[in-house]
PDB file of N, CA and C in Angstrom:
ATOM      1  N   MET S   1      10.348 -25.648 -25.484  1.00 44.00           N
ATOM      2  CA  MET S   1       9.518 -25.289 -24.372  1.00 44.00           C
ATOM      3  C   MET S   1       8.123 -24.944 -24.898  1.00 44.00           C
ATOM      4  N   HIS S   2       7.125 -25.461 -24.237  1.00 42.00           N
ATOM      5  CA  HIS S   2       5.735 -25.200 -24.609  1.00 42.00           C
ATOM      6  C   HIS S   2       5.183 -24.071 -23.747  1.00 42.00           C
ATOM      7  N   HIS S   3       4.389 -23.256 -24.385  1.00 39.00           N
ATOM      8  CA  HIS S   3       3.756 -22.155 -23.669  1.00 39.00           C
ATOM      9  C   HIS S   3       2.330 -22.561 -23.328  1.00 39.00           C
ATOM     10  N   VAL S   4       1.964 -22.377 -22.097  1.00 41.00           N
ATOM     11  CA  VAL S   4       0.605 -22.687 -21.657  1.00 41.00           C
ATOM     12  C   VAL S   4      -0.117 -21.371 -21.446  1.00 41.00           C
ATOM     13  N   ALA S   5      -1.237 -21.199 -22.126  1.00 42.00           N
ATOM     14  CA  ALA S   5      -2.013 -19.960 -21.987  1.00 42.00           C
ATOM     15  C   ALA S   5      -2.690 -19.928 -20.626  1.00 42.00           C
ATOM     16  N   ARG S   6      -2.541 -18.816 -19.961  1.00 45.00           N
ATOM     17  CA  ARG S   6      -3.236 -18.587 -18.706  1.00 45.00           C
ATOM     18  C   ARG S   6      -4.247 -17.473 -18.948  1.00 45.00           C
ATOM     19  N   GLY S   7      -5.113 -17.248 -17.979  1.00 44.00           N
ATOM     20  CA  GLY S   7      -6.123 -16.215 -18.129  1.00 44.00           C
ATOM     21  C   GLY S   7      -5.545 -14.859 -18.472  1.00 44.00           C
ATOM     22  N   SER S   8      -4.396 -14.536 -17.909  1.00 51.00           N
ATOM     23  CA  SER S   8      -3.820 -13.222 -18.172  1.00 51.00           C
ATOM     24  C   SER S   8      -3.197 -13.140 -19.562  1.00 51.00           C
ATOM     25  N   ASP S   9      -2.933 -14.285 -20.213  1.00 57.00           N
ATOM     26  CA  ASP S   9      -2.346 -14.303 -21.547  1.00 57.00           C
ATOM     27  C   ASP S   9      -3.398 -14.242 -22.652  1.00 57.00           C
ATOM     28  N   ASP S  10      -4.551 -14.762 -22.402  1.00 58.00           N
ATOM     29  CA  ASP S  10      -5.591 -14.885 -23.424  1.00 58.00           C
ATOM     30  C   ASP S  10      -6.866 -14.230 -22.908  1.00 58.00           C
ATOM     31  N   PRO S  11      -7.285 -13.108 -23.489  1.00 54.00           N
ATOM     32  CA  PRO S  11      -8.483 -12.420 -22.989  1.00 54.00           C
ATOM     33  C   PRO S  11      -9.732 -13.291 -22.981  1.00 54.00           C
ATOM     34  N   ARG S  12      -9.824 -14.239 -23.917  1.00 56.00           N
ATOM     35  CA  ARG S  12     -11.007 -15.107 -23.941  1.00 56.00           C
ATOM     36  C   ARG S  12     -11.051 -15.997 -22.715  1.00 56.00           C
ATOM     37  N   LEU S  13      -9.893 -16.515 -22.307  1.00 56.00           N
ATOM     38  CA  LEU S  13      -9.847 -17.343 -21.103  1.00 56.00           C
ATOM     39  C   LEU S  13     -10.131 -16.509 -19.860  1.00 56.00           C
ATOM     40  N   GLN S  14      -9.598 -15.291 -19.837  1.00 58.00           N
ATOM     41  CA  GLN S  14      -9.856 -14.401 -18.711  1.00 58.00           C
ATOM     42  C   GLN S  14     -11.343 -14.104 -18.601  1.00 58.00           C
ATOM     43  N   LEU S  15     -12.005 -13.840 -19.732  1.00 56.00           N
ATOM     44  CA  LEU S  15     -13.434 -13.564 -19.725  1.00 56.00           C
ATOM     45  C   LEU S  15     -14.214 -14.770 -19.218  1.00 56.00           C
ATOM     46  N   ARG S  16     -13.843 -15.962 -19.649  1.00 62.00           N
ATOM     47  CA  ARG S  16     -14.525 -17.172 -19.166  1.00 62.00           C
ATOM     48  C   ARG S  16     -14.350 -17.332 -17.664  1.00 62.00           C
ATOM     49  N   HIS S  17     -13.137 -17.063 -17.175  1.00 61.00           N
ATOM     50  CA  HIS S  17     -12.869 -17.147 -15.747  1.00 61.00           C
ATOM     51  C   HIS S  17     -13.744 -16.144 -14.990  1.00 61.00           C
ATOM     52  N   GLU S  18     -13.799 -14.908 -15.476  1.00 66.00           N
ATOM     53  CA  GLU S  18     -14.601 -13.881 -14.812  1.00 66.00           C
ATOM     54  C   GLU S  18     -16.087 -14.216 -14.861  1.00 66.00           C
ATOM     55  N   ALA S  19     -16.553 -14.746 -15.985  1.00 65.00           N
ATOM     56  CA  ALA S  19     -17.966 -15.132 -16.097  1.00 65.00           C
ATOM     57  C   ALA S  19     -18.293 -16.253 -15.121  1.00 65.00           C
ATOM     58  N   ALA S  20     -17.407 -17.240 -15.012  1.00 67.00           N
ATOM     59  CA  ALA S  20     -17.633 -18.350 -14.080  1.00 67.00           C
ATOM     60  C   ALA S  20     -17.660 -17.838 -12.640  1.00 67.00           C
ATOM     61  N   HIS S  21     -16.756 -16.934 -12.322  1.00 69.00           N
ATOM     62  CA  HIS S  21     -16.727 -16.353 -10.977  1.00 69.00           C
ATOM     63  C   HIS S  21     -18.022 -15.582 -10.710  1.00 69.00           C
ATOM     64  N   PHE S  22     -18.480 -14.804 -11.684  1.00 71.00           N
ATOM     65  CA  PHE S  22     -19.713 -14.037 -11.515  1.00 71.00           C
ATOM     66  C   PHE S  22     -20.902 -14.971 -11.295  1.00 71.00           C
ATOM     67  N   LEU S  23     -20.973 -16.058 -12.068  1.00 69.00           N
ATOM     68  CA  LEU S  23     -22.087 -16.997 -11.913  1.00 69.00           C
ATOM     69  C   LEU S  23     -22.077 -17.648 -10.533  1.00 69.00           C
ATOM     70  N   ARG S  24     -20.900 -17.981 -10.024  1.00 74.00           N
ATOM     71  CA  ARG S  24     -20.814 -18.532  -8.667  1.00 74.00           C
ATOM     72  C   ARG S  24     -21.294 -17.506  -7.656  1.00 74.00           C
ATOM     73  N   SER S  25     -20.886 -16.252  -7.837  1.00 77.00           N
ATOM     74  CA  SER S  25     -21.296 -15.186  -6.927  1.00 77.00           C
ATOM     75  C   SER S  25     -22.801 -14.958  -6.997  1.00 77.00           C
ATOM     76  N   ALA S  26     -23.363 -14.965  -8.203  1.00 76.00           N
ATOM     77  CA  ALA S  26     -24.810 -14.780  -8.368  1.00 76.00           C
ATOM     78  C   ALA S  26     -25.568 -15.928  -7.706  1.00 76.00           C
ATOM     79  N   GLY S  27     -25.046 -17.136  -7.835  1.00 79.00           N
ATOM     80  CA  GLY S  27     -25.678 -18.290  -7.184  1.00 79.00           C
ATOM     81  C   GLY S  27     -25.632 -18.164  -5.670  1.00 79.00           C
ATOM     82  N   ALA S  28     -24.506 -17.711  -5.149  1.00 81.00           N
ATOM     83  CA  ALA S  28     -24.381 -17.500  -3.705  1.00 81.00           C
ATOM     84  C   ALA S  28     -25.345 -16.412  -3.246  1.00 81.00           C
ATOM     85  N   LEU S  29     -25.485 -15.368  -4.049  1.00 81.00           N
ATOM     86  CA  LEU S  29     -26.410 -14.288  -3.721  1.00 81.00           C
ATOM     87  C   LEU S  29     -27.848 -14.807  -3.642  1.00 81.00           C
ATOM     88  N   GLN S  30     -28.241 -15.632  -4.597  1.00 82.00           N
ATOM     89  CA  GLN S  30     -29.597 -16.194  -4.586  1.00 82.00           C
ATOM     90  C   GLN S  30     -29.822 -17.041  -3.340  1.00 82.00           C
ATOM     91  N   THR S  31     -28.826 -17.816  -2.957  1.00 86.00           N
ATOM     92  CA  THR S  31     -28.931 -18.646  -1.748  1.00 86.00           C
ATOM     93  C   THR S  31     -29.086 -17.766  -0.513  1.00 86.00           C
ATOM     94  N   LEU S  32     -28.280 -16.712  -0.414  1.00 84.00           N
ATOM     95  CA  LEU S  32     -28.375 -15.800   0.729  1.00 84.00           C
ATOM     96  C   LEU S  32     -29.725 -15.096   0.771  1.00 84.00           C
ATOM     97  N   ARG S  33     -30.211 -14.681  -0.387  1.00 84.00           N
ATOM     98  CA  ARG S  33     -31.510 -13.991  -0.426  1.00 84.00           C
ATOM     99  C   ARG S  33     -32.651 -14.908  -0.031  1.00 84.00           C
ATOM    100  N   ALA S  34     -32.567 -16.181  -0.418  1.00 87.00           N
ATOM    101  CA  ALA S  34     -33.612 -17.136  -0.047  1.00 87.00           C
ATOM    102  C   ALA S  34     -33.660 -17.312   1.472  1.00 87.00           C
ATOM    103  N   ALA S  35     -32.495 -17.326   2.096  1.00 90.00           N
ATOM    104  CA  ALA S  35     -32.432 -17.498   3.545  1.00 90.00           C
ATOM    105  C   ALA S  35     -32.695 -16.188   4.289  1.00 90.00           C
ATOM    106  N   ASN S  36     -32.486 -15.057   3.614  1.00 86.00           N
ATOM    107  CA  ASN S  36     -32.643 -13.734   4.224  1.00 86.00           C
ATOM    108  C   ASN S  36     -33.417 -12.834   3.265  1.00 86.00           C
ATOM    109  N   PRO S  37     -34.749 -12.950   3.253  1.00 86.00           N
ATOM    110  CA  PRO S  37     -35.544 -12.228   2.248  1.00 86.00           C
ATOM    111  C   PRO S  37     -35.435 -10.704   2.318  1.00 86.00           C
ATOM    112  N   ASN S  38     -34.947 -10.150   3.411  1.00 88.00           N
ATOM    113  CA  ASN S  38     -34.811  -8.697   3.532  1.00 88.00           C
ATOM    114  C   ASN S  38     -33.421  -8.216   3.122  1.00 88.00           C
ATOM    115  N   THR S  39     -32.748  -8.983   2.286  1.00 84.00           N
ATOM    116  CA  THR S  39     -31.408  -8.645   1.815  1.00 84.00           C
ATOM    117  C   THR S  39     -31.491  -7.732   0.599  1.00 84.00           C
ATOM    118  N   VAL S  40     -30.621  -6.739   0.547  1.00 88.00           N
ATOM    119  CA  VAL S  40     -30.536  -5.830  -0.587  1.00 88.00           C
ATOM    120  C   VAL S  40     -29.201  -6.063  -1.288  1.00 88.00           C
ATOM    121  N   PHE S  41     -29.241  -6.223  -2.604  1.00 87.00           N
ATOM    122  CA  PHE S  41     -28.025  -6.371  -3.405  1.00 87.00           C
ATOM    123  C   PHE S  41     -27.603  -4.969  -3.821  1.00 87.00           C
ATOM    124  N   ALA S  42     -26.550  -4.457  -3.187  1.00 91.00           N
ATOM    125  CA  ALA S  42     -26.060  -3.105  -3.437  1.00 91.00           C
ATOM    126  C   ALA S  42     -24.607  -3.163  -3.894  1.00 91.00           C
ATOM    127  N   ALA S  43     -24.190  -2.158  -4.645  1.00 92.00           N
ATOM    128  CA  ALA S  43     -22.809  -2.099  -5.125  1.00 92.00           C
ATOM    129  C   ALA S  43     -22.231  -0.713  -4.838  1.00 92.00           C
ATOM    130  N   ALA S  44     -20.911  -0.654  -4.812  1.00 93.00           N
ATOM    131  CA  ALA S  44     -20.217   0.582  -4.466  1.00 93.00           C
ATOM    132  C   ALA S  44     -19.747   1.377  -5.686  1.00 93.00           C
ATOM    133  N   GLY S  45     -20.243   1.037  -6.875  1.00 92.00           N
ATOM    134  CA  GLY S  45     -19.873   1.784  -8.072  1.00 92.00           C
ATOM    135  C   GLY S  45     -18.692   1.182  -8.804  1.00 92.00           C
ATOM    136  N   ASP S  46     -18.288   1.836  -9.886  1.00 92.00           N
ATOM    137  CA  ASP S  46     -17.219   1.359 -10.768  1.00 92.00           C
ATOM    138  C   ASP S  46     -17.533  -0.021 -11.340  1.00 92.00           C
ATOM    139  N   LEU S  47     -18.779  -0.216 -11.705  1.00 90.00           N
ATOM    140  CA  LEU S  47     -19.211  -1.496 -12.271  1.00 90.00           C
ATOM    141  C   LEU S  47     -19.027  -1.544 -13.779  1.00 90.00           C
ATOM    142  N   ILE S  48     -18.975  -0.388 -14.408  1.00 91.00           N
ATOM    143  CA  ILE S  48     -18.781  -0.311 -15.857  1.00 91.00           C
ATOM    144  C   ILE S  48     -17.600   0.599 -16.151  1.00 91.00           C
ATOM    145  N   GLY S  49     -17.189   0.613 -17.393  1.00 87.00           N
ATOM    146  CA  GLY S  49     -16.073   1.456 -17.796  1.00 87.00           C
ATOM    147  C   GLY S  49     -14.735   0.778 -17.604  1.00 87.00           C
ATOM    148  N   ALA S  50     -14.515   0.198 -16.458  1.00 82.00           N
ATOM    149  CA  ALA S  50     -13.271  -0.528 -16.184  1.00 82.00           C
ATOM    150  C   ALA S  50     -13.521  -2.033 -16.283  1.00 82.00           C
ATOM    151  N   SER S  51     -14.490  -2.410 -17.094  1.00 80.00           N
ATOM    152  CA  SER S  51     -14.871  -3.809 -17.249  1.00 80.00           C
ATOM    153  C   SER S  51     -13.931  -4.522 -18.218  1.00 80.00           C
ATOM    154  N   THR S  52     -14.216  -5.782 -18.457  1.00 80.00           N
ATOM    155  CA  THR S  52     -13.405  -6.551 -19.403  1.00 80.00           C
ATOM    156  C   THR S  52     -13.507  -5.939 -20.801  1.00 80.00           C
ATOM    157  N   PHE S  53     -12.501  -6.174 -21.628  1.00 82.00           N
ATOM    158  CA  PHE S  53     -12.496  -5.644 -22.990  1.00 82.00           C
ATOM    159  C   PHE S  53     -13.738  -6.095 -23.749  1.00 82.00           C
ATOM    160  N   GLU S  54     -14.108  -7.356 -23.585  1.00 82.00           N
ATOM    161  CA  GLU S  54     -15.276  -7.910 -24.278  1.00 82.00           C
ATOM    162  C   GLU S  54     -16.544  -7.119 -23.944  1.00 82.00           C
ATOM    163  N   SER S  55     -16.697  -6.730 -22.691  1.00 85.00           N
ATOM    164  CA  SER S  55     -17.856  -5.937 -22.295  1.00 85.00           C
ATOM    165  C   SER S  55     -17.695  -4.478 -22.724  1.00 85.00           C
ATOM    166  N   PHE S  56     -16.498  -3.942 -22.549  1.00 86.00           N
ATOM    167  CA  PHE S  56     -16.230  -2.543 -22.893  1.00 86.00           C
ATOM    168  C   PHE S  56     -16.559  -2.239 -24.355  1.00 86.00           C
ATOM    169  N   ILE S  57     -16.160  -3.132 -25.269  1.00 88.00           N
ATOM    170  CA  ILE S  57     -16.394  -2.853 -26.690  1.00 88.00           C
ATOM    171  C   ILE S  57     -17.870  -2.953 -27.059  1.00 88.00           C
ATOM    172  N   GLN S  58     -18.686  -3.496 -26.153  1.00 89.00           N
ATOM    173  CA  GLN S  58     -20.132  -3.562 -26.367  1.00 89.00           C
ATOM    174  C   GLN S  58     -20.851  -2.544 -25.466  1.00 89.00           C
ATOM    175  N   GLU S  59     -20.141  -1.466 -25.145  1.00 91.00           N
ATOM    176  CA  GLU S  59     -20.667  -0.397 -24.284  1.00 91.00           C
ATOM    177  C   GLU S  59     -21.147  -0.926 -22.936  1.00 91.00           C
ATOM    178  N   ASP S  60     -20.462  -1.955 -22.440  1.00 91.00           N
ATOM    179  CA  ASP S  60     -20.737  -2.566 -21.133  1.00 91.00           C
ATOM    180  C   ASP S  60     -22.114  -3.210 -21.022  1.00 91.00           C
ATOM    181  N   LYS S  61     -22.770  -3.431 -22.150  1.00 90.00           N
ATOM    182  CA  LYS S  61     -24.087  -4.089 -22.103  1.00 90.00           C
ATOM    183  C   LYS S  61     -24.026  -5.468 -21.453  1.00 90.00           C
ATOM    184  N   PRO S  62     -23.015  -6.315 -21.747  1.00 87.00           N
ATOM    185  CA  PRO S  62     -22.964  -7.619 -21.059  1.00 87.00           C
ATOM    186  C   PRO S  62     -22.860  -7.488 -19.539  1.00 87.00           C
ATOM    187  N   THR S  63     -22.092  -6.517 -19.076  1.00 88.00           N
ATOM    188  CA  THR S  63     -21.954  -6.312 -17.636  1.00 88.00           C
ATOM    189  C   THR S  63     -23.264  -5.821 -17.038  1.00 88.00           C
ATOM    190  N   ILE S  64     -23.890  -4.850 -17.678  1.00 90.00           N
ATOM    191  CA  ILE S  64     -25.169  -4.319 -17.191  1.00 90.00           C
ATOM    192  C   ILE S  64     -26.222  -5.421 -17.181  1.00 90.00           C
ATOM    193  N   ASP S  65     -26.303  -6.204 -18.251  1.00 88.00           N
ATOM    194  CA  ASP S  65     -27.275  -7.303 -18.318  1.00 88.00           C
ATOM    195  C   ASP S  65     -27.041  -8.328 -17.207  1.00 88.00           C
ATOM    196  N   ALA S  66     -25.779  -8.673 -16.960  1.00 86.00           N
ATOM    197  CA  ALA S  66     -25.459  -9.656 -15.919  1.00 86.00           C
ATOM    198  C   ALA S  66     -25.833  -9.139 -14.534  1.00 86.00           C
ATOM    199  N   LEU S  67     -25.542  -7.876 -14.271  1.00 88.00           N
ATOM    200  CA  LEU S  67     -25.893  -7.308 -12.968  1.00 88.00           C
ATOM    201  C   LEU S  67     -27.404  -7.224 -12.788  1.00 88.00           C
ATOM    202  N   ASN S  68     -28.114  -6.865 -13.847  1.00 87.00           N
ATOM    203  CA  ASN S  68     -29.578  -6.848 -13.774  1.00 87.00           C
ATOM    204  C   ASN S  68     -30.131  -8.253 -13.548  1.00 87.00           C
ATOM    205  N   ALA S  69     -29.581  -9.232 -14.254  1.00 84.00           N
ATOM    206  CA  ALA S  69     -30.039 -10.618 -14.102  1.00 84.00           C
ATOM    207  C   ALA S  69     -29.773 -11.138 -12.695  1.00 84.00           C
ATOM    208  N   ALA S  70     -28.681 -10.677 -12.095  1.00 85.00           N
ATOM    209  CA  ALA S  70     -28.342 -11.109 -10.735  1.00 85.00           C
ATOM    210  C   ALA S  70     -29.189 -10.386  -9.681  1.00 85.00           C
ATOM    211  N   GLY S  71     -29.917  -9.354 -10.104  1.00 86.00           N
ATOM    212  CA  GLY S  71     -30.824  -8.671  -9.191  1.00 86.00           C
ATOM    213  C   GLY S  71     -30.247  -7.462  -8.483  1.00 86.00           C
ATOM    214  N   LEU S  72     -29.234  -6.820  -9.066  1.00 89.00           N
ATOM    215  CA  LEU S  72     -28.682  -5.608  -8.454  1.00 89.00           C
ATOM    216  C   LEU S  72     -29.801  -4.593  -8.263  1.00 89.00           C
ATOM    217  N   GLU S  73     -29.928  -4.098  -7.041  1.00 91.00           N
ATOM    218  CA  GLU S  73     -31.019  -3.177  -6.730  1.00 91.00           C
ATOM    219  C   GLU S  73     -30.592  -1.721  -6.656  1.00 91.00           C
ATOM    220  N   VAL S  74     -29.379  -1.465  -6.223  1.00 93.00           N
ATOM    221  CA  VAL S  74     -28.925  -0.096  -6.056  1.00 93.00           C
ATOM    222  C   VAL S  74     -27.394  -0.067  -6.140  1.00 93.00           C
ATOM    223  N   SER S  75     -26.874   1.016  -6.690  1.00 94.00           N
ATOM    224  CA  SER S  75     -25.430   1.172  -6.772  1.00 94.00           C
ATOM    225  C   SER S  75     -25.057   2.641  -6.652  1.00 94.00           C
ATOM    226  N   ALA S  76     -23.948   2.879  -5.999  1.00 95.00           N
ATOM    227  CA  ALA S  76     -23.377   4.220  -5.994  1.00 95.00           C
ATOM    228  C   ALA S  76     -22.804   4.487  -7.381  1.00 95.00           C
ATOM    229  N   VAL S  77     -22.577   5.731  -7.690  1.00 95.00           N
ATOM    230  CA  VAL S  77     -21.944   6.104  -8.950  1.00 95.00           C
ATOM    231  C   VAL S  77     -20.460   6.279  -8.681  1.00 95.00           C
ATOM    232  N   GLY S  78     -19.661   5.421  -9.325  1.00 94.00           N
ATOM    233  CA  GLY S  78     -18.217   5.571  -9.228  1.00 94.00           C
ATOM    234  C   GLY S  78     -17.703   6.399 -10.393  1.00 94.00           C
ATOM    235  N   ASN S  79     -16.443   6.713 -10.371  1.00 94.00           N
ATOM    236  CA  ASN S  79     -15.900   7.544 -11.449  1.00 94.00           C
ATOM    237  C   ASN S  79     -16.006   6.863 -12.812  1.00 94.00           C
ATOM    238  N   HIS S  80     -15.945   5.536 -12.869  1.00 93.00           N
ATOM    239  CA  HIS S  80     -16.029   4.855 -14.169  1.00 93.00           C
ATOM    240  C   HIS S  80     -17.437   4.878 -14.763  1.00 93.00           C
ATOM    241  N   GLU S  81     -18.458   5.044 -13.944  1.00 94.00           N
ATOM    242  CA  GLU S  81     -19.803   5.200 -14.499  1.00 94.00           C
ATOM    243  C   GLU S  81     -19.902   6.498 -15.297  1.00 94.00           C
ATOM    244  N   LEU S  82     -18.992   7.402 -15.068  1.00 95.00           N
ATOM    245  CA  LEU S  82     -18.994   8.690 -15.761  1.00 95.00           C
ATOM    246  C   LEU S  82     -17.972   8.751 -16.895  1.00 95.00           C
ATOM    247  N   ASP S  83     -17.343   7.618 -17.235  1.00 93.00           N
ATOM    248  CA  ASP S  83     -16.338   7.601 -18.307  1.00 93.00           C
ATOM    249  C   ASP S  83     -16.883   8.145 -19.622  1.00 93.00           C
ATOM    250  N   GLN S  84     -18.139   7.861 -19.926  1.00 93.00           N
ATOM    251  CA  GLN S  84     -18.748   8.333 -21.174  1.00 93.00           C
ATOM    252  C   GLN S  84     -19.604   9.575 -20.958  1.00 93.00           C
ATOM    253  N   GLY S  85     -19.545  10.131 -19.759  1.00 95.00           N
ATOM    254  CA  GLY S  85     -20.267  11.363 -19.458  1.00 95.00           C
ATOM    255  C   GLY S  85     -21.564  11.128 -18.700  1.00 95.00           C
ATOM    256  N   TYR S  86     -22.045  12.202 -18.102  1.00 96.00           N
ATOM    257  CA  TYR S  86     -23.278  12.158 -17.309  1.00 96.00           C
ATOM    258  C   TYR S  86     -24.489  11.769 -18.155  1.00 96.00           C
ATOM    259  N   ASP S  87     -24.597  12.321 -19.359  1.00 96.00           N
ATOM    260  CA  ASP S  87     -25.739  11.999 -20.225  1.00 96.00           C
ATOM    261  C   ASP S  87     -25.799  10.509 -20.531  1.00 96.00           C
ATOM    262  N   ASP S  88     -24.645   9.871 -20.771  1.00 94.00           N
ATOM    263  CA  ASP S  88     -24.612   8.433 -21.028  1.00 94.00           C
ATOM    264  C   ASP S  88     -25.110   7.668 -19.811  1.00 94.00           C
ATOM    265  N   LEU S  89     -24.659   8.076 -18.630  1.00 94.00           N
ATOM    266  CA  LEU S  89     -25.094   7.406 -17.398  1.00 94.00           C
ATOM    267  C   LEU S  89     -26.606   7.487 -17.235  1.00 94.00           C
ATOM    268  N   VAL S  90     -27.146   8.667 -17.385  1.00 94.00           N
ATOM    269  CA  VAL S  90     -28.574   8.877 -17.149  1.00 94.00           C
ATOM    270  C   VAL S  90     -29.443   8.312 -18.277  1.00 94.00           C
ATOM    271  N   ASN S  91     -29.043   8.545 -19.519  1.00 93.00           N
ATOM    272  CA  ASN S  91     -29.904   8.189 -20.651  1.00 93.00           C
ATOM    273  C   ASN S  91     -29.708   6.783 -21.198  1.00 93.00           C
ATOM    274  N   ARG S  92     -28.581   6.131 -20.899  1.00 90.00           N
ATOM    275  CA  ARG S  92     -28.364   4.772 -21.393  1.00 90.00           C
ATOM    276  C   ARG S  92     -28.266   3.769 -20.254  1.00 90.00           C
ATOM    277  N   VAL S  93     -27.348   4.006 -19.333  1.00 90.00           N
ATOM    278  CA  VAL S  93     -27.108   3.044 -18.262  1.00 90.00           C
ATOM    279  C   VAL S  93     -28.317   2.955 -17.323  1.00 90.00           C
ATOM    280  N   MET S  94     -28.877   4.088 -16.965  1.00 89.00           N
ATOM    281  CA  MET S  94     -29.994   4.121 -16.033  1.00 89.00           C
ATOM    282  C   MET S  94     -31.344   4.275 -16.726  1.00 89.00           C
ATOM    283  N   ALA S  95     -31.388   4.210 -18.031  1.00 79.00           N
ATOM    284  CA  ALA S  95     -32.602   4.538 -18.802  1.00 79.00           C
ATOM    285  C   ALA S  95     -33.836   3.774 -18.357  1.00 79.00           C
ATOM    286  N   GLU S  96     -33.700   2.494 -18.052  1.00 73.00           N
ATOM    287  CA  GLU S  96     -34.893   1.714 -17.693  1.00 73.00           C
ATOM    288  C   GLU S  96     -35.392   1.982 -16.285  1.00 73.00           C
ATOM    289  N   TYR S  97     -34.667   2.768 -15.535  1.00 64.00           N
ATOM    290  CA  TYR S  97     -35.075   3.064 -14.162  1.00 64.00           C
ATOM    291  C   TYR S  97     -35.636   4.451 -14.080  1.00 64.00           C
TER     292      TYR S  97
END
């Protein structure tokens, strides 16, 4: 019997799947914004901390970079934004703002 790797079996495949999904979503967002210039890209929090292992081991920089590139304008603070503490949230995650 041959084993076929699925996204849940191989973290690299799962990451590729999630990246492809994010790119499709970002493309859809750009299309919506072009048709509706008064659109705000907002999130409900928990964007970091509970991210993929690949992003987590890089202190969620890939996730933060992707959200910034997609044009995220505002987000609530979820409990996972506080996984590394309030100082990390304010001084690293939100530092450029």
